[in-house]
PDB file of C-alpha atoms and ligand atoms in Angstrom:
ATOM      1  CA  MET A   1       0.032  -0.027   0.069  1.00  0.00           C
ATOM      2  CA  ILE A   2       1.177   3.452  -0.868  1.00  0.00           C
ATOM      3  CA  ALA A   3       1.669   6.091   1.879  1.00  0.00           C
ATOM      4  CA  ILE A   4       1.477   9.684   1.036  1.00  0.00           C
ATOM      5  CA  LEU A   5       3.345  11.424   3.834  1.00  0.00           C
ATOM      6  CA  SER A   6       3.724  15.157   4.711  1.00  0.00           C
ATOM      7  CA  ALA A   7       5.593  17.027   7.430  1.00  0.00           C
ATOM      8  CA  LEU A   8       2.705  19.123   8.673  1.00  0.00           C
ATOM      9  CA  ALA A   9      -0.737  18.420   9.614  1.00  0.00           C
ATOM     10  CA  SER A  10      -2.060  21.132   7.129  1.00  0.00           C
ATOM     11  CA  GLU A  11      -0.046  19.472   4.357  1.00  0.00           C
ATOM     12  CA  ARG A  12      -1.633  16.023   5.183  1.00  0.00           C
ATOM     13  CA  ASP A  13      -5.112  17.477   5.482  1.00  0.00           C
ATOM     14  CA  ALA A  14      -4.644  18.929   1.921  1.00  0.00           C
ATOM     15  CA  VAL A  15      -4.077  15.209   0.874  1.00  0.00           C
ATOM     16  CA  LEU A  16      -6.995  14.014   2.854  1.00  0.00           C
ATOM     17  CA  GLU A  17      -9.270  16.280   0.920  1.00  0.00           C
ATOM     18  CA  GLY A  18      -8.914  13.788  -1.957  1.00  0.00           C
ATOM     19  CA  VAL A  19      -9.322  10.694   0.216  1.00  0.00           C
ATOM     20  CA  HIS A  20     -12.185   8.661   1.502  1.00  0.00           C
ATOM     21  CA  VAL A  21     -10.868   7.833   5.010  1.00  0.00           C
ATOM     22  CA  ASP A  22     -11.964   4.458   6.429  1.00  0.00           C
ATOM     23  CA  ARG A  23     -10.040   4.524   9.648  1.00  0.00           C
ATOM     24  CA  VAL A  24      -7.431   6.253  11.709  1.00  0.00           C
ATOM     25  CA  VAL A  25      -4.858   4.076  13.638  1.00  0.00           C
ATOM     26  CA  ARG A  26      -2.779   5.893  16.299  1.00  0.00           C
ATOM     27  CA  LYS A  27       0.406   4.866  17.940  1.00  0.00           C
ATOM     28  CA  ALA A  28       1.856   7.312  20.333  1.00  0.00           C
ATOM     29  CA  ALA A  29       1.755  10.711  18.550  1.00  0.00           C
ATOM     30  CA  PHE A  30       1.667   9.311  15.024  1.00  0.00           C
ATOM     31  CA  ARG A  31      -1.672   9.073  13.394  1.00  0.00           C
ATOM     32  CA  VAL A  32      -2.148   7.021  10.282  1.00  0.00           C
ATOM     33  CA  PHE A  33      -5.270   7.594   8.093  1.00  0.00           C
ATOM     34  CA  TYR A  34      -6.227   4.543   5.976  1.00  0.00           C
ATOM     35  CA  GLY A  35      -8.494   5.246   3.286  1.00  0.00           C
ATOM     36  CA  ARG A  36      -9.142   5.140  -0.542  1.00  0.00           C
ATOM     37  CA  HIS A  37      -8.560   7.354  -3.459  1.00  0.00           C
ATOM     38  CA  GLN A  38     -10.445   6.331  -6.635  1.00  0.00           C
ATOM     39  CA  GLY A  39     -11.293   3.136  -4.856  1.00  0.00           C
ATOM     40  CA  VAL A  40      -7.804   2.007  -4.147  1.00  0.00           C
ATOM     41  CA  GLU A  41      -6.282   1.857  -0.675  1.00  0.00           C
ATOM     42  CA  LEU A  42      -3.723   4.270   0.610  1.00  0.00           C
ATOM     43  CA  MET A  43      -2.466   5.509   3.816  1.00  0.00           C
ATOM     44  CA  VAL A  44      -1.853   9.148   4.771  1.00  0.00           C
ATOM     45  CA  ALA A  45       0.136  10.633   7.676  1.00  0.00           C
ATOM     46  CA  ALA A  46       1.953  13.700   8.910  1.00  0.00           C
ATOM     47  CA  THR A  47       5.587  12.971  10.128  1.00  0.00           C
ATOM     48  CA  GLY A  48       6.304  16.270  12.034  1.00  0.00           C
ATOM     49  CA  ILE A  49       8.863  18.735  11.040  1.00  0.00           C
ATOM     50  CA  GLY A  50      12.599  17.842  10.584  1.00  0.00           C
ATOM     51  CA  LYS A  51      14.832  14.977   9.738  1.00  0.00           C
ATOM     52  CA  VAL A  52      14.542  13.162  13.115  1.00  0.00           C
ATOM     53  CA  SER A  53      10.602  13.247  13.148  1.00  0.00           C
ATOM     54  CA  ALA A  54      10.269  12.400   9.501  1.00  0.00           C
ATOM     55  CA  SER A  55      12.732   9.472   9.660  1.00  0.00           C
ATOM     56  CA  ALA A  56      11.031   7.919  12.773  1.00  0.00           C
ATOM     57  CA  ARG A  57       7.661   8.211  11.266  1.00  0.00           C
ATOM     58  CA  ALA A  58       8.789   7.100   7.924  1.00  0.00           C
ATOM     59  CA  GLN A  59      10.190   3.971   9.297  1.00  0.00           C
ATOM     60  CA  ALA A  60       7.035   3.500  11.409  1.00  0.00           C
ATOM     61  CA  ALA A  61       4.885   3.918   8.135  1.00  0.00           C
ATOM     62  CA  ILE A  62       7.037   1.181   6.365  1.00  0.00           C
ATOM     63  CA  GLY A  63       7.919  -1.094   9.144  1.00  0.00           C
ATOM     64  CA  GLU A  64       4.785  -1.173  11.385  1.00  0.00           C
ATOM     65  CA  PHE A  65       1.942   0.315   9.304  1.00  0.00           C
ATOM     66  CA  GLY A  66       2.558  -1.552   6.089  1.00  0.00           C
ATOM     67  CA  ALA A  67       3.650   1.014   3.550  1.00  0.00           C
ATOM     68  CA  THR A  68       5.206  -0.472   0.364  1.00  0.00           C
ATOM     69  CA  GLY A  69       5.837   2.623  -1.361  1.00  0.00           C
ATOM     70  CA  VAL A  70       6.239   6.448  -0.133  1.00  0.00           C
ATOM     71  CA  ILE A  71       5.045   9.678  -1.918  1.00  0.00           C
ATOM     72  CA  PHE A  72       6.073  12.801   0.183  1.00  0.00           C
ATOM     73  CA  SER A  73       4.093  15.768  -0.483  1.00  0.00           C
ATOM     74  CA  GLY A  74       4.529  19.330   0.918  1.00  0.00           C
ATOM     75  CA  VAL A  75       5.918  22.748   0.705  1.00  0.00           C
ATOM     76  CA  ALA A  76       9.462  23.955   0.341  1.00  0.00           C
ATOM     77  CA  GLY A  77      11.724  26.951  -0.277  1.00  0.00           C
ATOM     78  CA  GLY A  78      12.317  27.320  -3.958  1.00  0.00           C
ATOM     79  CA  ILE A  79      15.972  28.189  -4.759  1.00  0.00           C
ATOM     80  CA  GLY A  80      17.001  27.338  -8.270  1.00  0.00           C
ATOM     81  CA  GLU A  81      17.208  29.645 -11.300  1.00  0.00           C
ATOM     82  CA  GLY A  82      13.838  30.404 -12.711  1.00  0.00           C
ATOM     83  CA  VAL A  83      12.188  28.844  -9.786  1.00  0.00           C
ATOM     84  CA  ARG A  84       9.128  31.105  -8.379  1.00  0.00           C
ATOM     85  CA  ALA A  85       6.904  30.871  -5.255  1.00  0.00           C
ATOM     86  CA  GLY A  86       4.026  28.609  -6.081  1.00  0.00           C
ATOM     87  CA  ASP A  87       5.986  26.463  -8.674  1.00  0.00           C
ATOM     88  CA  LEU A  88       6.443  22.715  -7.915  1.00  0.00           C
ATOM     89  CA  VAL A  89       9.254  20.328  -8.096  1.00  0.00           C
ATOM     90  CA  ILE A  90       9.339  16.640  -8.762  1.00  0.00           C
ATOM     91  CA  ALA A  91      12.643  15.590  -6.960  1.00  0.00           C
ATOM     92  CA  THR A  92      14.848  13.142  -8.960  1.00  0.00           C
ATOM     93  CA  GLU A  93      17.177  13.016  -6.076  1.00  0.00           C
ATOM     94  CA  THR A  94      17.538  14.390  -2.499  1.00  0.00           C
ATOM     95  CA  VAL A  95      20.615  15.624  -0.490  1.00  0.00           C
ATOM     96  CA  GLN A  96      21.301  16.357   3.101  1.00  0.00           C
ATOM     97  CA  HIS A  97      22.792  19.840   2.762  1.00  0.00           C
ATOM     98  CA  ASP A  98      23.784  20.035   6.454  1.00  0.00           C
ATOM     99  CA  PHE A  99      25.603  16.808   6.609  1.00  0.00           C
ATOM    100  CA  ASP A 100      29.179  17.713   6.957  1.00  0.00           C
ATOM    101  CA  CYS A 101      32.136  15.196   7.219  1.00  0.00           C
ATOM    102  CA  THR A 102      34.239  17.162   4.819  1.00  0.00           C
ATOM    103  CA  VAL A 103      37.056  17.084   7.392  1.00  0.00           C
ATOM    104  CA  PHE A 104      37.496  13.351   6.653  1.00  0.00           C
ATOM    105  CA  GLY A 105      37.635  14.081   2.826  1.00  0.00           C
ATOM    106  CA  TYR A 106      33.978  13.555   2.143  1.00  0.00           C
ATOM    107  CA  GLN A 107      31.918  15.755  -0.187  1.00  0.00           C
ATOM    108  CA  PRO A 108      29.656  18.298   1.566  1.00  0.00           C
ATOM    109  CA  GLY A 109      26.441  16.402   2.114  1.00  0.00           C
ATOM    110  CA  GLU A 110      27.890  13.050   1.615  1.00  0.00           C
ATOM    111  CA  VAL A 111      26.967  10.383   4.315  1.00  0.00           C
ATOM    112  CA  PRO A 112      29.886   8.113   4.932  1.00  0.00           C
ATOM    113  CA  ARG A 113      29.348   4.423   4.720  1.00  0.00           C
ATOM    114  CA  PRO A 114      27.785   3.558   2.396  1.00  0.00           C
ATOM    115  CA  GLY A 115      29.044   6.895   0.993  1.00  0.00           C
ATOM    116  CA  SER A 116      26.047   8.348  -0.618  1.00  0.00           C
ATOM    117  CA  LEU A 117      25.664  11.877  -1.568  1.00  0.00           C
ATOM    118  CA  ALA A 118      22.331  11.907  -3.239  1.00  0.00           C
ATOM    119  CA  VAL A 119      19.491   9.492  -2.922  1.00  0.00           C
ATOM    120  CA  ALA A 120      17.528   8.979  -6.182  1.00  0.00           C
ATOM    121  CA  SER A 121      13.843   8.764  -6.433  1.00  0.00           C
ATOM    122  CA  ASP A 122      12.187   5.776  -7.878  1.00  0.00           C
ATOM    123  CA  GLY A 123      12.212   5.995 -11.666  1.00  0.00           C
ATOM    124  CA  THR A 124       8.743   4.760 -12.071  1.00  0.00           C
ATOM    125  CA  TYR A 125       7.465   7.178  -9.734  1.00  0.00           C
ATOM    126  CA  VAL A 126       9.217   9.878 -11.332  1.00  0.00           C
ATOM    127  CA  GLU A 127       7.759   8.978 -14.527  1.00  0.00           C
ATOM    128  CA  ALA A 128       4.317   8.715 -13.046  1.00  0.00           C
ATOM    129  CA  ALA A 129       4.621  12.167 -11.476  1.00  0.00           C
ATOM    130  CA  ARG A 130       5.615  13.622 -14.992  1.00  0.00           C
ATOM    131  CA  ARG A 131       2.633  12.208 -16.561  1.00  0.00           C
ATOM    132  CA  ALA A 132       0.442  13.483 -13.646  1.00  0.00           C
ATOM    133  CA  ALA A 133       1.846  16.979 -13.928  1.00  0.00           C
ATOM    134  CA  ALA A 134       0.929  17.081 -17.512  1.00  0.00           C
ATOM    135  CA  ARG A 135      -2.828  16.705 -16.774  1.00  0.00           C
ATOM    136  CA  CYS A 136      -3.077  18.108 -13.171  1.00  0.00           C
ATOM    137  CA  ALA A 137      -5.854  20.580 -12.441  1.00  0.00           C
ATOM    138  CA  TRP A 138      -3.825  23.303 -10.411  1.00  0.00           C
ATOM    139  CA  GLU A 139      -5.322  25.836  -8.125  1.00  0.00           C
ATOM    140  CA  ALA A 140      -4.282  29.099  -9.574  1.00  0.00           C
ATOM    141  CA  LEU A 141      -1.687  31.205  -7.971  1.00  0.00           C
ATOM    142  CA  PRO A 142      -2.499  34.607  -6.295  1.00  0.00           C
ATOM    143  CA  ASP A 143      -1.320  36.531  -9.439  1.00  0.00           C
ATOM    144  CA  GLY A 144      -3.393  34.112 -11.695  1.00  0.00           C
ATOM    145  CA  ARG A 145      -0.593  32.277 -12.932  1.00  0.00           C
ATOM    146  CA  ARG A 146      -0.360  28.523 -13.593  1.00  0.00           C
ATOM    147  CA  PRO A 147       2.361  26.917 -11.476  1.00  0.00           C
ATOM    148  CA  ALA A 148       5.451  25.529 -13.422  1.00  0.00           C
ATOM    149  CA  VAL A 149       6.682  22.187 -12.581  1.00  0.00           C
ATOM    150  CA  HIS A 150      10.380  21.599 -12.284  1.00  0.00           C
ATOM    151  CA  GLN A 151      12.380  18.431 -11.944  1.00  0.00           C
ATOM    152  CA  GLY A 152      15.817  17.889 -10.345  1.00  0.00           C
ATOM    153  CA  ARG A 153      17.725  17.634  -7.046  1.00  0.00           C
ATOM    154  CA  ILE A 154      16.230  19.099  -3.864  1.00  0.00           C
ATOM    155  CA  LEU A 155      18.048  19.596  -0.478  1.00  0.00           C
ATOM    156  CA  THR A 156      17.172  18.976   3.048  1.00  0.00           C
ATOM    157  CA  GLY A 157      18.505  20.327   6.487  1.00  0.00           C
ATOM    158  CA  ASP A 158      17.178  21.005   9.889  1.00  0.00           C
ATOM    159  CA  GLN A 159      16.943  24.579   9.387  1.00  0.00           C
ATOM    160  CA  PHE A 160      14.255  26.906   7.947  1.00  0.00           C
ATOM    161  CA  VAL A 161      16.389  28.668   5.383  1.00  0.00           C
ATOM    162  CA  CYS A 162      15.402  32.476   5.127  1.00  0.00           C
ATOM    163  CA  SER A 163      18.416  34.252   3.958  1.00  0.00           C
ATOM    164  CA  GLU A 164      19.828  35.247   0.493  1.00  0.00           C
ATOM    165  CA  GLU A 165      23.341  34.347   1.498  1.00  0.00           C
ATOM    166  CA  THR A 166      22.481  30.751   2.688  1.00  0.00           C
ATOM    167  CA  VAL A 167      20.585  30.299  -0.707  1.00  0.00           C
ATOM    168  CA  ALA A 168      23.510  31.486  -2.607  1.00  0.00           C
ATOM    169  CA  ARG A 169      26.109  29.143  -0.558  1.00  0.00           C
ATOM    170  CA  LEU A 170      23.618  26.099  -0.989  1.00  0.00           C
ATOM    171  CA  ALA A 171      23.019  26.740  -4.727  1.00  0.00           C
ATOM    172  CA  GLY A 172      26.823  27.126  -5.258  1.00  0.00           C
ATOM    173  CA  THR A 173      27.759  24.036  -3.264  1.00  0.00           C
ATOM    174  CA  PHE A 174      24.855  21.547  -4.291  1.00  0.00           C
ATOM    175  CA  GLY A 175      22.837  23.096  -7.058  1.00  0.00           C
ATOM    176  CA  GLY A 176      19.366  22.059  -6.487  1.00  0.00           C
ATOM    177  CA  LEU A 177      15.768  23.415  -6.792  1.00  0.00           C
ATOM    178  CA  SER A 178      14.555  23.820  -3.251  1.00  0.00           C
ATOM    179  CA  VAL A 179      15.298  23.508   0.453  1.00  0.00           C
ATOM    180  CA  ASP A 180      13.045  21.751   2.963  1.00  0.00           C
ATOM    181  CA  MET A 181      13.421  19.866   6.333  1.00  0.00           C
ATOM    182  CA  GLU A 182      12.500  16.341   5.793  1.00  0.00           C
ATOM    183  CA  SER A 183      12.857  14.962   2.228  1.00  0.00           C
ATOM    184  CA  ALA A 184      16.345  13.423   2.150  1.00  0.00           C
ATOM    185  CA  ALA A 185      15.765  11.862   5.572  1.00  0.00           C
ATOM    186  CA  VAL A 186      12.692  10.028   4.373  1.00  0.00           C
ATOM    187  CA  ALA A 187      14.461   9.130   1.097  1.00  0.00           C
ATOM    188  CA  GLN A 188      17.263   7.535   3.010  1.00  0.00           C
ATOM    189  CA  VAL A 189      14.872   5.565   5.267  1.00  0.00           C
ATOM    190  CA  ALA A 190      12.864   4.348   2.113  1.00  0.00           C
ATOM    191  CA  SER A 191      16.055   3.320   0.437  1.00  0.00           C
ATOM    192  CA  TRP A 192      17.315   1.424   3.253  1.00  0.00           C
ATOM    193  CA  ASN A 193      13.904  -0.344   3.276  1.00  0.00           C
ATOM    194  CA  GLU A 194      14.087  -0.835  -0.390  1.00  0.00           C
ATOM    195  CA  VAL A 195      10.823   0.862  -0.825  1.00  0.00           C
ATOM    196  CA  PRO A 196      10.069   3.035  -3.843  1.00  0.00           C
ATOM    197  CA  PHE A 197      10.043   6.765  -3.050  1.00  0.00           C
ATOM    198  CA  LEU A 198       9.366  10.158  -4.476  1.00  0.00           C
ATOM    199  CA  VAL A 199       9.102  13.770  -3.274  1.00  0.00           C
ATOM    200  CA  ILE A 200       6.777  16.326  -4.658  1.00  0.00           C
ATOM    201  CA  ARG A 201       6.979  19.861  -3.211  1.00  0.00           C
ATOM    202  CA  SER A 202       5.414  23.177  -3.934  1.00  0.00           C
ATOM    203  CA  PHE A 203       7.310  26.320  -3.105  1.00  0.00           C
ATOM    204  CA  SER A 204       5.709  28.307  -0.288  1.00  0.00           C
ATOM    205  CA  ASP A 205       8.567  30.862  -0.402  1.00  0.00           C
ATOM    206  CA  THR A 206      12.006  31.290  -2.129  1.00  0.00           C
ATOM    207  CA  ALA A 207      14.104  30.984   1.241  1.00  0.00           C
ATOM    208  CA  GLY A 208      15.112  34.634   1.218  1.00  0.00           C
ATOM    209  CA  GLY A 209      14.533  37.179   4.136  1.00  0.00           C
ATOM    210  CA  ASP A 210      10.872  37.438   3.231  1.00  0.00           C
ATOM    211  CA  ALA A 211      10.487  33.572   3.573  1.00  0.00           C
ATOM    212  CA  PRO A 212       8.602  33.509   6.908  1.00  0.00           C
ATOM    213  CA  ALA A 213       5.990  35.993   5.590  1.00  0.00           C
ATOM    214  CA  ALA A 214       5.881  34.368   2.277  1.00  0.00           C
ATOM    215  CA  PHE A 215       5.298  30.864   3.959  1.00  0.00           C
ATOM    216  CA  ARG A 216       2.421  32.242   6.099  1.00  0.00           C
ATOM    217  CA  GLY A 217       0.854  33.712   2.907  1.00  0.00           C
ATOM    218  CA  LEU A 218       1.296  30.816   0.435  1.00  0.00           C
ATOM    219  CA  SER A 219       1.821  27.488   2.193  1.00  0.00           C
ATOM    220  CA  GLU A 220      -1.670  26.392   2.335  1.00  0.00           C
ATOM    221  CA  LEU A 221      -2.382  26.858  -1.371  1.00  0.00           C
ATOM    222  CA  ALA A 222       1.146  25.429  -2.185  1.00  0.00           C
ATOM    223  CA  ALA A 223       0.257  22.430   0.085  1.00  0.00           C
ATOM    224  CA  ARG A 224      -2.964  21.979  -1.848  1.00  0.00           C
ATOM    225  CA  ASN A 225      -1.225  22.021  -5.268  1.00  0.00           C
ATOM    226  CA  SER A 226       1.375  19.554  -3.943  1.00  0.00           C
ATOM    227  CA  ALA A 227      -1.370  17.209  -2.728  1.00  0.00           C
ATOM    228  CA  ARG A 228      -3.117  17.408  -6.049  1.00  0.00           C
ATOM    229  CA  LEU A 229       0.128  16.371  -7.771  1.00  0.00           C
ATOM    230  CA  ALA A 230       0.810  13.572  -5.241  1.00  0.00           C
ATOM    231  CA  LEU A 231      -2.735  12.124  -5.766  1.00  0.00           C
ATOM    232  CA  ALA A 232      -2.490  12.331  -9.507  1.00  0.00           C
ATOM    233  CA  THR A 233       0.765  10.549  -9.400  1.00  0.00           C
ATOM    234  CA  PHE A 234      -0.740   7.835  -7.154  1.00  0.00           C
ATOM    235  CA  GLU A 235      -3.510   7.545  -9.870  1.00  0.00           C
ATOM    236  CA  GLU A 236      -0.693   7.184 -12.549  1.00  0.00           C
ATOM    237  CA  LEU A 237       0.608   4.330 -10.444  1.00  0.00           C
ATOM    238  CA  LEU A 238      -2.617   2.183 -10.193  1.00  0.00           C
TER     239      LEU A 238
HETATM  240  N1  LIG B   1       5.144  27.598  10.704  1.00  0.00           N
HETATM  241  C1  LIG B   1       5.379  26.145  10.985  1.00  0.00           C
HETATM  242  C2  LIG B   1       6.798  25.639  10.744  1.00  0.00           C
HETATM  243  C3  LIG B   1       7.101  25.591   9.356  1.00  0.00           C
HETATM  244  S1  LIG B   1       8.603  24.917   9.118  1.00  0.00           S
HETATM  245  C4  LIG B   1       4.776  25.911  12.355  1.00  0.00           C
HETATM  246  O1  LIG B   1       4.772  26.794  13.088  1.00  0.00           O
HETATM  247  O2  LIG B   1       4.506  24.825  12.779  1.00  0.00           O
HETATM  248  C5  LIG B   1       8.683  24.856   7.483  1.00  0.00           C
HETATM  249  C6  LIG B   1       8.147  23.607   6.681  1.00  0.00           C
HETATM  250  O3  LIG B   1       8.091  23.851   5.550  1.00  0.00           O
HETATM  251  C7  LIG B   1       9.071  22.323   6.895  1.00  0.00           C
HETATM  252  O4  LIG B   1       8.376  21.218   7.083  1.00  0.00           O
HETATM  253  C8  LIG B   1       9.922  22.400   5.627  1.00  0.00           C
HETATM  254  O5  LIG B   1      10.030  21.163   5.028  1.00  0.00           O
HETATM  255  C9  LIG B   1       9.050  23.361   4.722  1.00  0.00           C
HETATM  256  N2  LIG B   1       9.810  24.702   4.329  1.00  0.00           N
HETATM  257  C10 LIG B   1       9.046  25.591   3.597  1.00  0.00           C
HETATM  258  N3  LIG B   1       9.950  26.648   3.212  1.00  0.00           N
HETATM  259  C11 LIG B   1      11.094  26.233   3.814  1.00  0.00           C
HETATM  260  C12 LIG B   1      12.406  26.835   3.706  1.00  0.00           C
HETATM  261  N4  LIG B   1      12.586  27.959   3.249  1.00  0.00           N
HETATM  262  N5  LIG B   1      13.416  26.357   4.389  1.00  0.00           N
HETATM  263  C13 LIG B   1      13.325  25.004   4.990  1.00  0.00           C
HETATM  264  N6  LIG B   1      12.193  24.393   4.843  1.00  0.00           N
HETATM  265  C14 LIG B   1      11.007  24.965   4.301  1.00  0.00           C
END
């Protein structure tokens, strides 16, 4: 059964708008919604913010709650060239930008042993998301624009990025199209469990000095567009 996971309850609730919920299972503070989308079973849950919470809940979703595939849906700060608030990204790979063992000769972001820098999304899921993006009915952005959908590397770390200097440093070191606080952690957990995995994010902000205000203004709409693409991707995988 595929799990659609998000960090925040508001992002999860955007996914649940398209799901008929059959039952909710709770373990400690983790609530898993089992339901159906277009008659097919799936599970939906919020992992909490940051790499530790997201990893723990992703492991629980896979190990205890029966997820055999993971689509992560949520908001992020867009950082790449030509990327605008309200756009979306289909992540082809994820990097932990705050992982630093460079003093031992590793690359910035590289996790020693097994020595991986980027964790790739599942190819079949990426293809499904591409097809879904081509037919997805978006909610229009505040300026009336249709969101653009990008594809590429995304970055994760335990910090809300809200400075132009940090964006320039991260873009210079890693490239990448967005920053968030969970994706690469969940990717690593899914990969260790040999479970197919994909991240979809919609940009609530562009990670500069105005990011907190932009996040407050746009994150709910962005979460709904991300959820639409996640559910459309789920349909493509049926
Ligand atoms: N306002 C929230 C906290 C949001 S933290 C609260 O009070 O509960 C930001 C969330 O959105 C994280 O889950 C992260 O993955 C994503 N995000 C959006 N913009 C981001 C940015 N600029 N930097 C890092 N994460 C960002």
